[in-house]
Coordinates of C-alpha atoms in Angstrom, one line a residue:
X281 CA 17.8 3.2 17.7
X282 CA 15.2 0.5 17.6
X283 CA 12.5 3.0 18.3
X284 CA 13.9 5.3 15.6
X285 CA 13.7 2.4 13.1
X286 CA 10.1 1.7 13.8
X287 CA 9.2 5.4 13.7
X288 CA 11.2 6.3 10.6
X289 CA 10.8 3.1 8.5
X290 CA 7.7 4.3 6.7
X291 CA 9.4 7.6 5.7
X292 CA 12.5 5.8 4.4
X293 CA 10.6 3.0 2.7
X294 CA 8.0 5.3 1.1
X295 CA 10.5 7.9 -0.2
X296 CA 12.9 5.2 -1.4
X297 CA 10.0 4.0 -3.5
X298 CA 9.2 7.6 -4.6
X299 CA 12.7 8.0 -5.9
X300 CA 12.6 4.6 -7.6
X301 CA 9.5 5.5 -9.5
X302 CA 10.8 8.9 -10.5
X303 CA 14.2 7.6 -11.6
X304 CA 13.4 4.3 -13.2
X305 CA 9.8 3.3 -12.9
X306 CA 8.7 -0.2 -12.0
X307 CA 7.4 -3.0 -14.1
X308 CA 4.8 -1.6 -16.5
X309 CA 5.0 1.8 -14.9
X310 CA 7.6 3.8 -16.8
X311 CA 9.7 6.5 -15.0
X312 CA 8.0 9.9 -14.9
X313 CA 9.3 13.2 -13.5
X314 CA 7.6 14.7 -10.4
X315 CA 4.1 16.1 -11.1
X316 CA 3.5 13.8 -14.1
X317 CA 1.5 10.5 -14.1
X318 CA 3.1 7.2 -15.0
X319 CA 0.5 4.9 -16.5
X320 CA 0.6 1.1 -16.5
X321 CA -0.5 -0.5 -19.7
X322 CA -1.4 -3.9 -18.2
X323 CA -2.3 -5.5 -14.9
X324 CA 0.6 -6.0 -12.5
X325 CA 2.7 -9.2 -12.9
X326 CA 5.8 -10.9 -11.4
X327 CA 8.0 -8.2 -12.9
X328 CA 6.4 -5.5 -10.7
X329 CA 8.4 -6.2 -7.5
X330 CA 6.3 -4.0 -5.2
X331 CA 5.1 -5.3 -1.9
X332 CA 1.7 -6.9 -2.1
X333 CA 0.9 -5.2 -5.5
X334 CA -2.7 -5.7 -6.6
X335 CA -3.7 -7.6 -9.8
X336 CA -7.2 -6.2 -10.0
X337 CA -6.6 -2.7 -11.2
X338 CA -4.5 -0.7 -13.7
X339 CA -2.2 1.7 -11.9
X340 CA -1.6 5.3 -12.6
X341 CA 0.9 6.8 -10.2
X342 CA 2.3 10.3 -9.8
X343 CA 5.0 11.6 -7.5
X344 CA 4.1 15.1 -6.2
X345 CA 6.5 17.9 -5.6
X346 CA 4.6 21.0 -4.3
X347 CA 7.7 22.9 -3.2
X348 CA 7.1 25.5 -5.9
X349 CA 3.4 25.7 -5.4
X350 CA 0.0 24.0 -6.0
X351 CA -0.8 21.6 -8.8
X352 CA -4.2 21.4 -10.5
X353 CA -5.5 17.8 -10.9
X354 CA -8.0 17.0 -13.7
X355 CA -10.0 13.8 -13.4
X356 CA -12.1 12.4 -16.3
X357 CA -15.7 11.1 -16.1
X358 CA -15.4 7.3 -15.3
X359 CA -19.1 6.6 -16.1
X360 CA -19.7 4.9 -12.7
X361 CA -16.8 2.4 -13.2
X362 CA -14.8 1.8 -10.0
X363 CA -11.6 3.8 -9.5
X364 CA -9.9 5.4 -6.7
X365 CA -7.2 8.1 -6.5
X366 CA -5.3 7.9 -3.1
X367 CA -3.2 10.8 -1.8
X368 CA -0.3 9.8 0.4
X369 CA 2.1 12.1 2.3
X370 CA 5.8 11.4 2.7
X371 CA 5.2 9.7 6.1
X372 CA 2.7 7.3 4.2
X373 CA -0.4 8.9 5.7
X374 CA -3.5 8.4 3.5
X375 CA -4.7 12.0 3.5
X376 CA -7.5 12.0 0.8
X377 CA -9.4 9.9 -1.7
X378 CA -11.2 10.7 -4.9
X379 CA -13.3 8.1 -6.8
X380 CA -16.5 6.1 -6.9
X381 CA -16.9 5.7 -3.1
X382 CA -15.5 9.1 -2.0
X383 CA -16.6 11.7 -4.6
X384 CA -18.4 9.9 -7.4
X385 CA -17.3 9.3 -10.9
X386 CA -18.2 12.5 -12.7
X387 CA -15.4 14.7 -14.2
X388 CA -13.6 16.6 -11.4
X389 CA -10.9 19.3 -10.9
X390 CA -9.0 19.6 -7.6
X391 CA -6.2 21.8 -6.3
X392 CA -3.4 20.1 -4.5
X393 CA -1.6 22.5 -2.2
X394 CA 1.5 22.3 0.0
X395 CA 1.5 22.6 3.8
X396 CA 0.6 26.1 5.1
X397 CA -0.3 27.5 1.7
X398 CA -2.1 30.8 2.0
X399 CA -3.3 31.4 -1.6
X400 CA -6.8 31.7 -2.9
X401 CA -8.1 28.5 -4.6
X402 CA -10.4 28.8 -7.6
X403 CA -12.9 26.5 -5.8
X404 CA -12.4 26.3 -2.0
X405 CA -14.5 23.1 -1.8
X406 CA -12.1 21.3 -4.1
X407 CA -8.8 21.5 -2.3
X408 CA -6.5 18.8 -1.0
X409 CA -3.8 19.9 1.4
X410 CA -0.8 17.6 1.4
X411 CA 1.0 17.4 4.8
X412 CA 4.5 17.4 3.1
X413 CA 5.8 19.0 -0.1
X414 CA 6.5 15.6 -1.6
X415 CA 3.8 13.0 -1.8
X416 CA 2.2 10.3 -4.0
X417 CA -1.0 9.9 -5.9
X418 CA -1.9 6.2 -6.5
X419 CA -4.6 5.7 -9.0
X420 CA -6.3 2.4 -9.4
X421 CA -8.8 1.7 -12.3
X422 CA -10.8 -1.5 -12.2
X423 CA -9.9 -3.6 -15.3
X424 CA -11.5 -6.9 -16.2
X425 CA -8.7 -8.0 -18.5
X426 CA -7.1 -7.2 -21.9
X427 CA -10.4 -6.5 -23.5
X428 CA -11.1 -3.7 -21.0
X429 CA -7.7 -1.9 -21.5
X430 CA -9.0 0.5 -24.2
X431 CA -11.6 2.0 -21.8
X432 CA -9.0 2.3 -19.0
X433 CA -6.4 3.9 -21.2
X434 CA -8.9 6.6 -22.2
X435 CA -9.4 7.4 -18.5
X436 CA -5.7 7.5 -17.9
X437 CA -5.2 9.9 -20.8
X438 CA -7.8 12.3 -19.1
X439 CA -5.9 12.2 -15.8
X440 CA -3.4 15.1 -15.7
X441 CA -1.6 17.5 -13.5
X442 CA -0.6 21.1 -14.3
X443 CA 0.9 23.9 -12.1
X444 CA -1.5 26.5 -10.8
X445 CA 1.0 29.2 -11.8
X446 CA 3.8 29.4 -14.3
X447 CA 7.0 27.7 -13.2
X448 CA 7.3 24.0 -12.9
X449 CA 10.6 23.8 -11.0
X450 CA 10.8 21.0 -8.4
X451 CA 13.1 20.4 -5.5
X452 CA 12.8 16.6 -5.4
X453 CA 14.3 14.6 -2.7
X454 CA 17.4 15.8 -0.9
X455 CA 20.4 13.5 -1.4
X456 CA 21.7 11.6 1.6
X457 CA 25.5 11.7 2.1
X458 CA 27.0 9.1 -0.3
X459 CA 30.0 8.7 1.9
X460 CA 28.0 7.2 4.8
X461 CA 28.7 3.4 5.0
X462 CA 25.8 1.2 4.0
X463 CA 25.5 -0.2 7.5
X464 CA 24.3 3.3 8.6
X465 CA 22.6 4.4 5.4
X466 CA 19.1 4.0 6.9
X467 CA 19.9 6.5 9.6
X468 CA 21.4 9.0 7.1
X469 CA 18.3 8.8 4.9
X470 CA 16.1 9.2 7.9
X471 CA 18.1 12.2 9.1
X472 CA 18.0 14.0 5.8
X473 CA 14.4 13.3 4.9
X474 CA 13.1 14.0 8.4
X475 CA 14.5 17.5 8.1
X476 CA 13.1 18.0 4.6
X477 CA 9.6 16.7 5.4
X478 CA 8.7 17.4 9.0
X479 CA 6.1 15.1 10.6
X480 CA 2.8 16.1 12.1
X481 CA 3.1 18.6 14.9
X482 CA 2.3 16.1 17.7
X483 CA 5.1 13.9 16.5
X484 CA 7.8 16.5 16.8
X485 CA 8.2 16.1 20.5
X486 CA 8.6 12.3 20.2
X487 CA 11.1 12.9 17.4
X488 CA 13.3 15.0 19.7
X489 CA 14.3 11.9 21.7
X490 CA 16.4 10.8 18.7
X491 CA 18.8 13.7 19.0
X492 CA 21.5 11.6 20.8
X493 CA 21.5 9.3 17.7
X494 CA 22.5 12.3 15.5
X495 CA 19.1 12.2 13.7
X496 CA 18.5 15.9 14.3
X497 CA 21.9 17.1 13.3
X498 CA 22.2 19.7 10.5
X499 CA 25.0 19.9 8.0
X500 CA 27.7 17.3 7.8
X501 CA 26.4 13.8 8.4
X502 CA 27.4 12.3 11.9
X503 CA 27.5 8.9 10.3
X504 CA 30.4 9.3 8.0
X505 CA 33.0 8.3 10.6
X506 CA 31.7 6.9 13.8
X507 CA 33.3 5.2 16.8
X508 CA 33.1 1.4 16.5
X509 CA 31.0 1.0 19.7
X510 CA 28.5 3.6 18.5
X511 CA 28.2 2.0 15.1
X512 CA 27.6 -1.4 16.8
X513 CA 24.9 0.1 19.0
X514 CA 23.1 1.7 16.0
X515 CA 23.4 -1.6 14.0
X516 CA 22.0 -3.6 16.9
X517 CA 19.1 -1.1 17.2
X518 CA 18.4 -1.4 13.5
X519 CA 18.2 -5.2 13.8
X520 CA 15.9 -5.0 16.9
X521 CA 13.7 -2.4 15.2
X522 CA 13.5 -4.5 12.0
X523 CA 12.5 -7.5 14.1
X524 CA 9.7 -5.6 15.8
X525 CA 8.3 -4.6 12.4
X526 CA 8.5 -8.1 11.0
X527 CA 6.8 -9.4 14.2
X528 CA 4.0 -6.9 13.6
X529 CA 3.3 -8.4 10.2
X530 CA 2.9 -11.9 11.5
X531 CA -0.3 -13.4 13.0
X532 CA -0.5 -13.3 16.8
X533 CA 0.3 -16.5 18.7
X534 CA -3.4 -17.0 19.7
X535 CA -4.6 -16.6 16.1
X536 CA -7.2 -19.4 15.5
X537 CA -6.0 -22.0 13.1
X538 CA -6.8 -21.1 9.5
X539 CA -8.4 -17.7 10.4
X540 CA -7.7 -14.9 8.1
X541 CA -6.1 -11.9 9.7
X542 CA -8.0 -8.8 8.7
X543 CA -6.3 -5.5 8.4
X544 CA -9.4 -3.4 9.0
X545 CA -7.4 -0.9 11.0
X546 CA -3.9 -1.4 9.9
X547 CA -4.0 2.0 8.0
X548 CA -5.7 4.0 10.7
X549 CA -2.4 5.5 11.9
X550 CA -3.1 8.8 10.2
X551 CA -4.3 10.9 13.1
X552 CA -3.7 14.4 11.9
X553 CA -4.3 14.9 8.1
X554 CA -7.8 13.7 7.2
X555 CA -8.9 15.4 4.0
X556 CA -11.6 14.8 1.3
X557 CA -12.8 11.2 1.1
X558 CA -11.3 10.1 4.4
X559 CA -13.5 9.3 7.4
X560 CA -12.7 11.6 10.3
X561 CA -14.1 9.3 12.9
X562 CA -12.7 7.7 16.1
X563 CA -13.5 4.3 14.7
X564 CA -10.9 4.9 12.0
X565 CA -8.1 6.3 14.2
X566 CA -5.6 4.4 16.3
X567 CA -6.0 6.0 19.7
X568 CA -2.5 5.4 21.0
X569 CA 0.0 7.4 18.9
X570 CA 2.9 5.1 19.9
X571 CA 0.9 2.1 18.7
X572 CA 0.2 4.0 15.5
X573 CA 3.9 4.2 14.8
X574 CA 4.3 0.4 14.8
X575 CA 1.1 -0.1 12.7
X576 CA 2.4 2.5 10.2
X577 CA 5.7 0.6 9.9
X578 CA 4.0 -2.8 9.5
X579 CA 1.7 -1.3 6.8
X580 CA 4.7 0.0 4.9
X581 CA 6.5 -3.3 5.2
X582 CA 3.7 -5.6 4.1
X583 CA 1.4 -3.3 2.1
X584 CA 3.0 0.0 1.2
X585 CA 0.5 2.6 0.0
X586 CA -2.5 0.4 0.9
X587 CA -6.0 1.9 1.4
X588 CA -8.1 2.4 4.5
X589 CA -10.4 -0.5 4.9
X590 CA -13.5 1.5 4.1
X591 CA -12.1 2.0 0.6
X592 CA -10.7 -1.5 0.1
X593 CA -10.5 -4.1 2.9
X594 CA -7.7 -6.6 3.0
X595 CA -7.3 -9.9 4.9
X596 CA -4.4 -12.4 4.8
X597 CA -3.6 -15.8 6.1
X598 CA -0.4 -17.8 6.3
X599 CA -1.9 -21.1 7.6
X600 CA -4.4 -23.7 6.6
X601 CA -7.4 -24.8 8.7
X602 CA -5.2 -27.0 10.9
X603 CA -2.7 -24.2 11.6
X604 CA 0.0 -25.5 9.3
X605 CA 1.9 -23.0 7.1
X606 CA 0.6 -22.8 3.6
X607 CA 3.1 -24.4 1.1
X608 CA 3.0 -25.0 -2.6
X609 CA 4.0 -28.7 -2.0
X610 CA 0.3 -29.3 -1.1
X611 CA -3.1 -28.8 -2.6
X612 CA -5.8 -26.6 -0.9
X613 CA -9.4 -25.5 -1.4
X614 CA -11.1 -22.2 -0.4
X615 CA -14.9 -22.5 -0.5
X616 CA -17.2 -19.5 -0.5
X617 CA -20.8 -20.5 0.4
X618 CA -21.9 -16.9 -0.4
X619 CA -20.0 -14.2 -2.3
X620 CA -18.1 -11.8 0.0
X621 CA -20.3 -8.7 0.7
X622 CA -19.0 -5.8 -1.5
X623 CA -20.4 -2.9 -3.4
X624 CA -17.7 -3.1 -6.1
X625 CA -15.8 -6.5 -6.5
X626 CA -13.5 -8.9 -4.7
X627 CA -10.4 -11.0 -5.4
X628 CA -7.9 -13.4 -3.9
X629 CA -4.3 -12.7 -4.9
X630 CA -1.3 -15.0 -4.4
X631 CA 2.1 -13.8 -3.0
X632 CA 5.4 -15.4 -2.2
X633 CA 6.8 -15.4 1.4
X634 CA 8.8 -13.5 2.7
X635 CA 8.9 -11.0 -0.2
X636 CA 5.2 -10.7 -0.8
X637 CA 5.7 -10.5 -4.6
X638 CA 3.6 -12.1 -7.4
X639 CA 5.2 -15.3 -8.7
X640 CA 5.3 -16.4 -12.3
X641 CA 3.0 -19.3 -13.3
X642 CA 2.1 -21.0 -16.5
X643 CA -1.4 -19.6 -17.0
X644 CA -0.5 -16.0 -16.1
X645 CA -3.1 -15.9 -13.3
X646 CA -2.2 -14.1 -10.2
X647 CA -5.6 -13.4 -8.7
X648 CA -9.0 -14.9 -8.9
X649 CA -12.4 -13.4 -8.0
X650 CA -15.9 -12.5 -9.1
X651 CA -14.7 -11.0 -12.4
X652 CA -12.6 -14.0 -13.4
X653 CA -14.1 -15.5 -16.6
X654 CA -14.9 -19.2 -16.7
X655 CA -15.3 -19.9 -13.0
X656 CA -17.4 -23.0 -12.2
X657 CA -19.9 -22.7 -9.3
X658 CA -21.3 -25.7 -7.4
X659 CA -25.0 -26.6 -7.8
X660 CA -25.9 -24.7 -4.6
X661 CA -24.3 -21.5 -6.0
X662 CA -21.1 -21.8 -3.8
X663 CA -17.7 -21.4 -5.3
X664 CA -14.7 -23.6 -4.5
X665 CA -11.2 -22.3 -5.4
X666 CA -8.2 -24.7 -5.8
X667 CA -4.9 -23.5 -4.6
X668 CA -1.8 -25.5 -5.7
X669 CA 1.4 -25.2 -7.6
X670 CA 0.8 -27.6 -10.5
X671 CA -2.3 -27.4 -12.7
X672 CA -5.1 -29.8 -11.6
X673 CA -6.2 -32.6 -13.9
X674 CA -9.9 -32.1 -12.9
X675 CA -11.6 -29.6 -15.3
X676 CA -13.6 -27.8 -12.6
X677 CA -10.5 -27.5 -10.3
X678 CA -8.5 -26.2 -13.2
X679 CA -11.1 -23.6 -14.1
X680 CA -11.1 -22.4 -10.4
X681 CA -7.3 -22.7 -10.0
X682 CA -5.2 -20.1 -8.4
X683 CA -1.5 -21.1 -8.8
X684 CA 0.8 -21.0 -5.8
X685 CA 4.6 -20.6 -5.6
X686 CA 6.5 -23.9 -5.0
X687 CA 7.3 -22.9 -1.4
X688 CA 5.5 -21.0 1.3
X689 CA 2.9 -18.5 0.2
X690 CA 0.5 -15.9 1.6
X691 CA -2.8 -15.0 -0.2
X692 CA -4.6 -11.7 0.3
X693 CA -8.3 -11.3 -0.2
X694 CA -9.3 -7.7 -1.3
X695 CA -12.9 -6.5 -0.9
X696 CA -13.5 -3.2 -2.9
X697 CA -16.1 -0.9 -1.4
X698 CA -16.8 -3.4 1.4
X699 CA -20.3 -3.5 2.9
X700 CA -21.1 -3.2 6.6
X701 CA -20.6 -6.9 7.6
X702 CA -17.0 -6.6 6.5
X703 CA -16.3 -3.3 8.3
X704 CA -17.9 -4.4 11.6
X705 CA -16.1 -7.7 11.6
X706 CA -19.1 -9.9 11.4
X707 CA -18.1 -11.3 8.0
X708 CA -15.3 -13.9 8.2
X709 CA -13.4 -15.2 5.3
X710 CA -13.6 -19.0 5.3
X711 CA -10.4 -21.0 6.1
X712 CA -8.2 -22.7 3.5
X713 CA -8.4 -26.5 3.7
X714 CA -5.5 -28.8 2.7
X715 CA -6.9 -31.8 0.8
X716 CA -3.9 -33.9 -0.2

């Protein structure tokens, strides 16, 4: 049961979010039916309760349902401005990228096809094959602030989906049995959605080992009325699996004090569906499939729908330079002697622990980086950021202030289109120093 939780958590977490977007939206992203884009109208804030949501780009998100056939995607000319469209299967595999790094910023038209589609595409070189009939497109458009919203909205309006052929019916997500007790609801969702959205072929054999749990049962749910000892065993397995996933999101015991934990290869669990814009290279594949299951679960827990590092690199830290947990009761500095090496831009975003959400603050600043107006650099060109809960009295510290939650926090640094020193690990983010 614990193994089943680790294996199936990404499917359940991802599709739960798919349903949430389709039914009610999230924050500034309104609800939208399958195969229609939902466009945010501002940068994400505390109301957008999505794990590790970014505050650098305006989101445009579409939930795909290709059960009735392909969809045609039209992408406008972005005039060399940074954007990325990320294509994600039901098991949270990143299967394709379009955008500045991957395909350029000219206007483009692509055909999105379901698994094993045998039709004739209008342009065979512009096809993205999704590994499951349901998936997600996450669009991120760089936005410097309110004054840049007009440009981004024009790009959003040019982003659209339409069916290749007449029709438009969608199957959506199959409904788990509502009579299953909440204690076993995870297994019921996994059972139903695993049948509807089969995994990659090499995963099928591993999945068969879960037959004794009822996860491969057809028809009536085996979880509606279960023997108490069996229910207890499943519940214990869920708890053990959940703890494994939580452990995988924490820094290792031998982590140097204050060192940022890079997630360069956290999203390398996709071993089977590498389409346009991905790098089909051993460097970007986790060689051990069992290890990939845990990495996939940790990624879904701490950064659902995040990018491969070659598109955008992330690093996190929970501790200061002395190894003590970061906490809003104290004041910290983060000094960059040189700007992080990127082709596009970089930022540091602040999150609460353990939810990894943005937290409201009086100046409405949730990230800080090279596009933040009014930053004050030192005479030698270096940049010192101040991290604390209350606004600093010193004008320079206030200009470079990234507010923290009152309790424990975890920042993420994002490097968009990172350069080689980031990807080969030779660039290290400087540690955070406590100064009070």
